[in-house]
Amino acid sequence: MTILTGWKRKEDIFEKDVCQQCGEVLVITENGSEGEMGMGDRSFDIKVRPDFRPIYCCGPDRMMKAIAHMAARKSIDCEVSLENTMACGFGVCLCCITPTNHGNQRVCLEGPVFNSKELGW
């Protein structure tokens, strides 16, 4: 398993040792203080290898959308974990709705993990 992590700076990195127990860890920091310098939404594109199947992604929407687009270009399945606001947590309030190819879905019940193809990203 390869884990790609993106951070603002070296001081923000946590649990790297735990991740290393699972496999290879590649680090990107915005200021270059650890690993390679760059933004996760752009820099991951060059790091992804054909054997990355599938990709599991969490983080800011902008980054996940960029990674979903990159995965689609490379014909790699991509699962994203959405972080919508969830007021009730059991689907009654409908504040966590996200549009999908199957209509609006509740992130708290039908998610929070969705295949990026279902989101139309």
PDB file of C-alpha atoms in Angstrom:
ATOM      1  CA  MET A   1       0.000   0.000   0.000  1.00  0.00           C
ATOM      2  CA  THR A   2       1.170   3.512  -0.769  1.00  0.00           C
ATOM      3  CA  ILE A   3      -0.135   6.472   1.206  1.00  0.00           C
ATOM      4  CA  LEU A   4       0.127   9.954  -0.305  1.00  0.00           C
ATOM      5  CA  THR A   5      -0.189  12.733   2.263  1.00  0.00           C
ATOM      6  CA  GLY A   6      -0.340  16.463   1.709  1.00  0.00           C
ATOM      7  CA  TRP A   7       0.344  19.099   4.355  1.00  0.00           C
ATOM      8  CA  LYS A   8       0.945  22.833   4.622  1.00  0.00           C
ATOM      9  CA  ARG A   9       4.264  22.368   6.459  1.00  0.00           C
ATOM     10  CA  LYS A  10       6.337  19.746   8.252  1.00  0.00           C
ATOM     11  CA  GLU A  11       5.022  20.789  11.678  1.00  0.00           C
ATOM     12  CA  ASP A  12       1.479  19.828  10.637  1.00  0.00           C
ATOM     13  CA  ILE A  13       2.316  16.178   9.909  1.00  0.00           C
ATOM     14  CA  PHE A  14       0.948  13.663  12.396  1.00  0.00           C
ATOM     15  CA  GLU A  15       0.717   9.871  12.630  1.00  0.00           C
ATOM     16  CA  LYS A  16       3.325   9.380   9.897  1.00  0.00           C
ATOM     17  CA  ASP A  17       4.841   6.509  11.888  1.00  0.00           C
ATOM     18  CA  VAL A  18       1.434   4.803  12.059  1.00  0.00           C
ATOM     19  CA  CYS A  19       0.981   5.190   8.295  1.00  0.00           C
ATOM     20  CA  GLN A  20       4.465   3.750   7.694  1.00  0.00           C
ATOM     21  CA  GLN A  21       3.352   0.540   9.414  1.00  0.00           C
ATOM     22  CA  CYS A  22       0.814   0.129   6.588  1.00  0.00           C
ATOM     23  CA  GLY A  23       3.168   0.792   3.682  1.00  0.00           C
ATOM     24  CA  GLU A  24       5.129   3.378   1.754  1.00  0.00           C
ATOM     25  CA  VAL A  25       4.378   6.990   2.730  1.00  0.00           C
ATOM     26  CA  LEU A  26       4.949   9.810   0.254  1.00  0.00           C
ATOM     27  CA  VAL A  27       4.779  13.312   1.725  1.00  0.00           C
ATOM     28  CA  ILE A  28       4.095  16.596  -0.042  1.00  0.00           C
ATOM     29  CA  THR A  29       4.240  19.907   1.830  1.00  0.00           C
ATOM     30  CA  GLU A  30       3.201  23.259   0.413  1.00  0.00           C
ATOM     31  CA  ASN A  31       6.424  24.899   1.584  1.00  0.00           C
ATOM     32  CA  GLY A  32       8.743  21.950   0.861  1.00  0.00           C
ATOM     33  CA  SER A  33       9.813  21.528   4.501  1.00  0.00           C
ATOM     34  CA  GLU A  34       9.244  17.751   4.256  1.00  0.00           C
ATOM     35  CA  GLY A  35       9.059  15.516   1.230  1.00  0.00           C
ATOM     36  CA  GLU A  36       8.370  17.264  -2.028  1.00  0.00           C
ATOM     37  CA  MET A  37       7.110  20.807  -2.386  1.00  0.00           C
ATOM     38  CA  GLY A  38       3.696  21.300  -3.948  1.00  0.00           C
ATOM     39  CA  MET A  39      -0.054  21.229  -3.519  1.00  0.00           C
ATOM     40  CA  GLY A  40      -1.769  17.903  -3.033  1.00  0.00           C
ATOM     41  CA  ASP A  41      -4.363  18.546  -5.699  1.00  0.00           C
ATOM     42  CA  ARG A  42      -1.658  19.016  -8.338  1.00  0.00           C
ATOM     43  CA  SER A  43       1.358  17.118  -7.077  1.00  0.00           C
ATOM     44  CA  PHE A  44      -0.381  13.786  -6.503  1.00  0.00           C
ATOM     45  CA  ASP A  45      -0.978  13.470 -10.243  1.00  0.00           C
ATOM     46  CA  ILE A  46       2.689  12.786 -10.944  1.00  0.00           C
ATOM     47  CA  LYS A  47       2.984  10.410  -7.959  1.00  0.00           C
ATOM     48  CA  VAL A  48       0.145   8.062  -8.900  1.00  0.00           C
ATOM     49  CA  ARG A  49       1.342   4.853 -10.503  1.00  0.00           C
ATOM     50  CA  PRO A  50      -0.735   2.459 -12.641  1.00  0.00           C
ATOM     51  CA  ASP A  51      -0.742  -0.103  -9.809  1.00  0.00           C
ATOM     52  CA  PHE A  52      -2.686   2.288  -7.541  1.00  0.00           C
ATOM     53  CA  ARG A  53      -6.042   0.520  -7.729  1.00  0.00           C
ATOM     54  CA  PRO A  54      -8.291   1.761  -6.249  1.00  0.00           C
ATOM     55  CA  ILE A  55      -7.560   5.201  -4.793  1.00  0.00           C
ATOM     56  CA  TYR A  56      -9.131   6.113  -1.443  1.00  0.00           C
ATOM     57  CA  CYS A  57      -9.212   9.833  -0.782  1.00  0.00           C
ATOM     58  CA  CYS A  58     -10.187  12.198   2.015  1.00  0.00           C
ATOM     59  CA  GLY A  59      -9.552  15.869   2.572  1.00  0.00           C
ATOM     60  CA  PRO A  60     -10.726  19.187   1.180  1.00  0.00           C
ATOM     61  CA  ASP A  61     -13.267  19.001  -1.662  1.00  0.00           C
ATOM     62  CA  ARG A  62     -10.986  20.853  -4.083  1.00  0.00           C
ATOM     63  CA  MET A  63      -8.229  18.298  -3.600  1.00  0.00           C
ATOM     64  CA  MET A  64     -10.588  15.310  -3.801  1.00  0.00           C
ATOM     65  CA  LYS A  65     -12.136  16.629  -7.031  1.00  0.00           C
ATOM     66  CA  ALA A  66      -8.685  17.097  -8.559  1.00  0.00           C
ATOM     67  CA  ILE A  67      -7.654  13.590  -7.545  1.00  0.00           C
ATOM     68  CA  ALA A  68     -10.957  12.177  -8.860  1.00  0.00           C
ATOM     69  CA  HIS A  69     -10.318  13.865 -12.243  1.00  0.00           C
ATOM     70  CA  MET A  70      -6.767  12.535 -12.323  1.00  0.00           C
ATOM     71  CA  ALA A  71      -7.983   9.026 -11.435  1.00  0.00           C
ATOM     72  CA  ALA A  72     -10.598   9.176 -14.198  1.00  0.00           C
ATOM     73  CA  ARG A  73      -7.935  10.191 -16.743  1.00  0.00           C
ATOM     74  CA  LYS A  74      -5.855   7.202 -15.649  1.00  0.00           C
ATOM     75  CA  SER A  75      -8.869   4.824 -15.531  1.00  0.00           C
ATOM     76  CA  ILE A  76      -8.436   4.174 -11.810  1.00  0.00           C
ATOM     77  CA  ASP A  77     -11.440   3.778  -9.496  1.00  0.00           C
ATOM     78  CA  CYS A  78     -11.514   6.477  -6.837  1.00  0.00           C
ATOM     79  CA  GLU A  79     -13.475   6.433  -3.580  1.00  0.00           C
ATOM     80  CA  VAL A  80     -13.867   9.763  -1.783  1.00  0.00           C
ATOM     81  CA  SER A  81     -14.943  10.382   1.798  1.00  0.00           C
ATOM     82  CA  LEU A  82     -17.185  13.449   1.984  1.00  0.00           C
ATOM     83  CA  GLU A  83     -17.182  15.710   5.020  1.00  0.00           C
ATOM     84  CA  ASN A  84     -20.540  17.431   4.601  1.00  0.00           C
ATOM     85  CA  THR A  85     -22.141  19.030   7.639  1.00  0.00           C
ATOM     86  CA  MET A  86     -24.255  16.423   9.433  1.00  0.00           C
ATOM     87  CA  ALA A  87     -26.617  17.915  12.002  1.00  0.00           C
ATOM     88  CA  CYS A  88     -28.625  14.830  12.984  1.00  0.00           C
ATOM     89  CA  GLY A  89     -26.506  11.937  11.696  1.00  0.00           C
ATOM     90  CA  PHE A  90     -29.437   9.693  10.774  1.00  0.00           C
ATOM     91  CA  GLY A  91     -30.909  11.281   7.659  1.00  0.00           C
ATOM     92  CA  VAL A  92     -33.829  13.324   8.965  1.00  0.00           C
ATOM     93  CA  CYS A  93     -32.510  16.893   8.725  1.00  0.00           C
ATOM     94  CA  LEU A  94     -31.270  16.560   5.104  1.00  0.00           C
ATOM     95  CA  CYS A  95     -28.456  19.072   5.628  1.00  0.00           C
ATOM     96  CA  CYS A  96     -25.811  16.623   4.392  1.00  0.00           C
ATOM     97  CA  ILE A  97     -27.363  16.051   0.969  1.00  0.00           C
ATOM     98  CA  THR A  98     -24.990  15.692  -1.980  1.00  0.00           C
ATOM     99  CA  PRO A  99     -25.979  15.413  -5.638  1.00  0.00           C
ATOM    100  CA  THR A 100     -25.115  12.094  -7.293  1.00  0.00           C
ATOM    101  CA  ASN A 101     -25.862  10.362 -10.584  1.00  0.00           C
ATOM    102  CA  HIS A 102     -28.688   8.597  -8.690  1.00  0.00           C
ATOM    103  CA  GLY A 103     -30.264  11.798  -7.369  1.00  0.00           C
ATOM    104  CA  ASN A 104     -29.570  13.532  -4.075  1.00  0.00           C
ATOM    105  CA  GLN A 105     -28.152  11.271  -1.394  1.00  0.00           C
ATOM    106  CA  ARG A 106     -27.616  11.720   2.329  1.00  0.00           C
ATOM    107  CA  VAL A 107     -23.938  11.619   3.188  1.00  0.00           C
ATOM    108  CA  CYS A 108     -24.717  10.439   6.729  1.00  0.00           C
ATOM    109  CA  LEU A 109     -26.630   7.359   5.493  1.00  0.00           C
ATOM    110  CA  GLU A 110     -25.677   6.565   1.903  1.00  0.00           C
ATOM    111  CA  GLY A 111     -22.091   7.714   2.492  1.00  0.00           C
ATOM    112  CA  PRO A 112     -19.860   9.205   3.618  1.00  0.00           C
ATOM    113  CA  VAL A 113     -17.775   7.259   1.069  1.00  0.00           C
ATOM    114  CA  PHE A 114     -18.821   7.489  -2.569  1.00  0.00           C
ATOM    115  CA  ASN A 115     -17.253   6.376  -5.816  1.00  0.00           C
ATOM    116  CA  SER A 116     -16.180   9.627  -7.498  1.00  0.00           C
ATOM    117  CA  LYS A 117     -17.937   8.544 -10.719  1.00  0.00           C
ATOM    118  CA  GLU A 118     -21.253   8.600  -8.830  1.00  0.00           C
ATOM    119  CA  LEU A 119     -20.676  12.256  -7.903  1.00  0.00           C
ATOM    120  CA  GLY A 120     -20.201  13.387 -11.468  1.00  0.00           C
ATOM    121  CA  TRP A 121     -16.843  14.896 -10.637  1.00  0.00           C
TER     122      TRP A 121
END
